[in-house]
Tab-separated table of C-alpha atoms in Angstrom:
chain	number	residue	atom	x	y	z
A	1	MET	CA	-1.841	1.620	6.164
A	2	ALA	CA	-4.271	4.203	5.494
A	3	PHE	CA	-5.644	5.235	8.430
A	4	THR	CA	-1.475	6.019	9.227
A	5	ALA	CA	-1.000	7.645	5.306
A	6	GLN	CA	-4.394	10.169	6.980
A	7	GLU	CA	-2.816	11.340	10.844
A	8	LEU	CA	0.362	10.803	9.247
A	9	LYS	CA	-0.796	13.608	6.134
A	10	VAL	CA	1.494	11.409	3.765
A	11	PRO	CA	-0.124	10.689	0.257
A	12	LEU	CA	-2.391	7.575	-0.385
A	13	ILE	CA	-3.168	6.438	-4.564
A	14	VAL	CA	-5.866	4.054	-4.493
A	15	THR	CA	-5.978	1.659	-7.457
A	16	GLU	CA	-8.681	-0.725	-8.809
A	17	GLN	CA	-8.742	-2.903	-10.962
A	18	TYR	CA	-11.742	-3.119	-13.847
A	19	PRO	CA	-14.294	-1.656	-10.646
A	20	LYS	CA	-17.601	-2.670	-12.902
A	21	GLY	CA	-16.756	-5.839	-12.973
A	22	LEU	CA	-15.163	-6.707	-9.529
A	23	GLY	CA	-15.920	-3.928	-7.522
A	24	HIS	CA	-14.701	-0.763	-5.556
A	25	THR	CA	-12.532	-0.921	-2.113
A	26	VAL	CA	-14.080	-2.259	0.465
A	27	GLU	CA	-15.714	0.082	2.952
A	28	GLU	CA	-13.632	-0.683	5.509
A	29	ILE	CA	-10.952	0.877	4.388
A	30	ASP	CA	-12.250	4.262	5.227
A	31	LEU	CA	-10.683	7.445	2.142
A	32	THR	CA	-12.804	9.495	2.570
A	33	ALA	CA	-9.716	11.829	4.496
A	34	ASN	CA	-7.817	10.892	1.967
A	35	VAL	CA	-4.795	12.757	1.710
A	36	ASN	CA	-4.418	14.617	-1.108
A	37	PHE	CA	-2.536	14.702	-3.937
A	38	THR	CA	-5.158	17.402	-5.869
A	39	ASP	CA	-7.901	19.917	-4.430
A	40	THR	CA	-10.579	17.563	-5.833
A	41	GLY	CA	-10.606	15.150	-3.243
A	42	PRO	CA	-9.506	10.940	-2.526
A	43	PHE	CA	-6.946	9.991	-5.204
A	44	VAL	CA	-8.512	6.952	-6.407
A	45	VAL	CA	-7.917	5.749	-10.062
A	46	GLU	CA	-9.264	2.978	-11.958
A	47	LYS	CA	-7.340	0.922	-13.692
A	48	THR	CA	-7.920	-2.058	-15.916
A	49	ALA	CA	-3.799	-2.714	-16.582
A	50	PHE	CA	-2.615	-4.614	-13.823
A	51	SER	CA	-0.017	-2.602	-12.372
A	52	MET	CA	-1.001	0.961	-10.491
A	53	VAL	CA	2.035	2.372	-12.263
A	54	CYS	CA	-1.389	3.351	-14.750
A	55	PRO	CA	-1.357	6.620	-17.130
A	56	GLY	CA	-3.399	8.136	-14.569
A	57	VAL	CA	-0.680	7.344	-11.579
A	58	LYS	CA	2.278	7.651	-14.050
A	59	GLU	CA	1.092	11.428	-14.411
A	60	LEU	CA	0.336	12.286	-10.390
A	61	LEU	CA	3.756	11.087	-10.051
A	62	GLU	CA	5.877	12.735	-12.027
A	63	HIS	CA	4.761	16.103	-9.593
A	64	ARG	CA	6.319	14.338	-6.979
A	65	ASP	CA	9.343	13.885	-5.406
A	66	PHE	CA	9.472	10.990	-3.753
A	67	THR	CA	12.045	8.646	-3.059
A	68	ASP	CA	9.554	5.012	-1.708
A	69	ALA	CA	7.209	3.455	-2.275
A	70	ILE	CA	4.825	1.541	0.274
A	71	VAL	CA	2.449	-0.958	-0.816
A	72	VAL	CA	-0.322	-2.915	0.011
A	73	GLY	CA	-3.338	-4.754	-1.481
A	74	LEU	CA	-4.275	-7.923	-3.808
A	75	GLU	CA	-3.314	-9.879	-5.742
A	76	ALA	CA	0.442	-10.985	-4.801
A	77	HIS	CA	1.337	-12.197	-7.652
A	78	VAL	CA	-0.584	-10.127	-10.492
A	79	CYS	CA	-0.843	-6.158	-8.662
A	80	VAL	CA	1.170	-5.796	-6.361
A	81	GLN	CA	3.764	-8.160	-8.218
A	82	GLN	CA	3.755	-5.754	-11.210
A	83	THR	CA	3.064	-2.827	-9.522
A	84	THR	CA	6.475	-3.409	-7.469
A	85	LEU	CA	8.770	-4.334	-10.261
A	86	ASP	CA	7.950	-0.923	-12.023
A	87	LEU	CA	8.462	0.949	-9.043
A	88	LEU	CA	11.734	-0.885	-9.152
A	89	SER	CA	12.667	0.486	-12.522
A	90	SER	CA	11.783	3.473	-11.710
A	91	GLY	CA	14.283	3.505	-9.052
A	92	LYS	CA	12.084	4.648	-5.995
A	93	ASN	CA	12.556	1.817	-2.734
A	94	VAL	CA	9.455	-0.465	-2.574
A	95	HIS	CA	8.510	-2.044	0.792
A	96	LEU	CA	5.326	-4.537	1.023
A	97	CYS	CA	3.615	-4.605	3.562
A	98	VAL	CA	2.974	-8.271	3.787
A	99	ASP	CA	0.742	-9.305	6.162
A	100	ALA	CA	-1.545	-6.570	3.942
A	101	ILE	CA	-0.815	-8.265	1.066
A	102	SER	CA	-3.158	-11.476	-0.493
A	103	SER	CA	-4.003	-13.536	-3.361
A	104	GLN	CA	-6.631	-16.257	-3.472
A	105	THR	CA	-3.260	-19.000	-2.611
A	106	CYS	CA	-0.796	-19.374	-0.458
A	107	VAL	CA	1.300	-20.621	-3.205
A	108	ASP	CA	0.508	-17.523	-5.062
A	109	ARG	CA	1.254	-14.864	-2.064
A	110	ALA	CA	4.546	-16.438	-1.590
A	111	CYS	CA	5.482	-16.869	-5.190
A	112	GLY	CA	4.768	-13.055	-5.131
A	113	LEU	CA	6.656	-12.291	-2.687
A	114	ARG	CA	9.300	-13.533	-3.230
A	115	ARG	CA	9.803	-12.406	-6.942
A	116	ALA	CA	9.288	-8.886	-5.847
A	117	GLU	CA	11.293	-9.531	-3.202
A	118	ARG	CA	14.290	-10.699	-5.302
A	119	ALA	CA	13.931	-7.915	-7.303
A	120	GLY	CA	14.691	-5.863	-5.505
A	121	ALA	CA	12.101	-4.965	-2.648
A	122	MET	CA	12.146	-5.066	0.638
A	123	LEU	CA	9.413	-7.265	2.379
A	124	THR	CA	8.002	-5.320	6.042
A	125	THR	CA	5.015	-5.835	8.198
A	126	THR	CA	2.803	-2.787	8.658
A	127	GLU	CA	3.416	-1.778	12.204
A	128	SER	CA	6.971	-1.653	11.463
A	129	VAL	CA	6.606	0.443	9.196
A	130	MET	CA	4.249	2.574	11.167
A	131	MET	CA	6.521	2.593	14.198
A	132	GLU	CA	9.331	3.526	11.666
A	133	LEU	CA	7.149	6.557	10.286
A	134	ILE	CA	7.238	8.259	14.117
A	135	ARG	CA	10.042	6.958	14.911
A	136	SER	CA	8.809	7.252	18.377
A	137	LYS	CA	6.197	7.283	21.315
A	138	ASP	CA	7.241	11.250	21.262
A	139	HIS	CA	5.901	12.151	18.146
A	140	PRO	CA	2.077	13.902	18.459
A	141	SER	CA	0.672	10.390	16.346
A	142	PHE	CA	2.141	8.018	18.702
A	143	LYS	CA	-0.725	7.633	20.245
A	144	ALA	CA	-3.297	7.353	17.587
A	145	ILE	CA	-1.659	5.185	15.199
A	146	SER	CA	-1.102	3.108	18.662
A	147	GLY	CA	-4.961	3.076	18.880
A	148	CYS	CA	-5.467	1.382	15.907
A	149	LEU	CA	-2.403	-0.739	15.264
A	150	LYS	CA	-4.734	-2.640	19.034
A	151	THR	CA	-7.497	-2.454	16.923
A	152	ASN	CA	-7.308	-4.041	13.687
A	153	ARG	CA	-4.255	-6.741	14.678
A	154	ALA	CA	-5.769	-9.963	12.839
A	155	GLU	CA	-6.905	-12.454	15.240
A	156	ASN	CA	-5.445	-14.906	12.666
A	157	PRO	CA	-1.837	-14.173	10.834
A	158	LEU	CA	-1.129	-15.109	7.234
A	159	GLU	CA	1.088	-18.051	6.990
A	160	PRO	CA	4.467	-16.846	6.662
A	161	VAL	CA	6.067	-15.630	3.207
């Protein structure tokens, strides 16, 4: 999803839960070309609250006109769930890419996704979102995005929700 956001110039916000203790975003997710909300570089917010809708992100979102949010990340039953509930309560449509959301246990993942869906989030997949964003093979970014899908396809997909 980070590649697609960069390719389509869709704003991307990355939050890191207590990176001093838990570490930063993995290097495999390239944030160097992150589309900015500001002119100061990639928008990565450190947080200790579980929801990504923390003060720094709230301030940023207040200045954007958007109706939908695509959410990926860890942990489905904590950070993803609380972020989803916060976005839904603010009137946003939330799309959860289930193949890009995980937890330490299958039970926690399933419960977090189920609760978010019952609250109004839409469960989807990264490929579905990517194709919906470009709508057609005629889109100028189709080849780049389909190439990304081919090279990043999981060998062992996650268990169904």
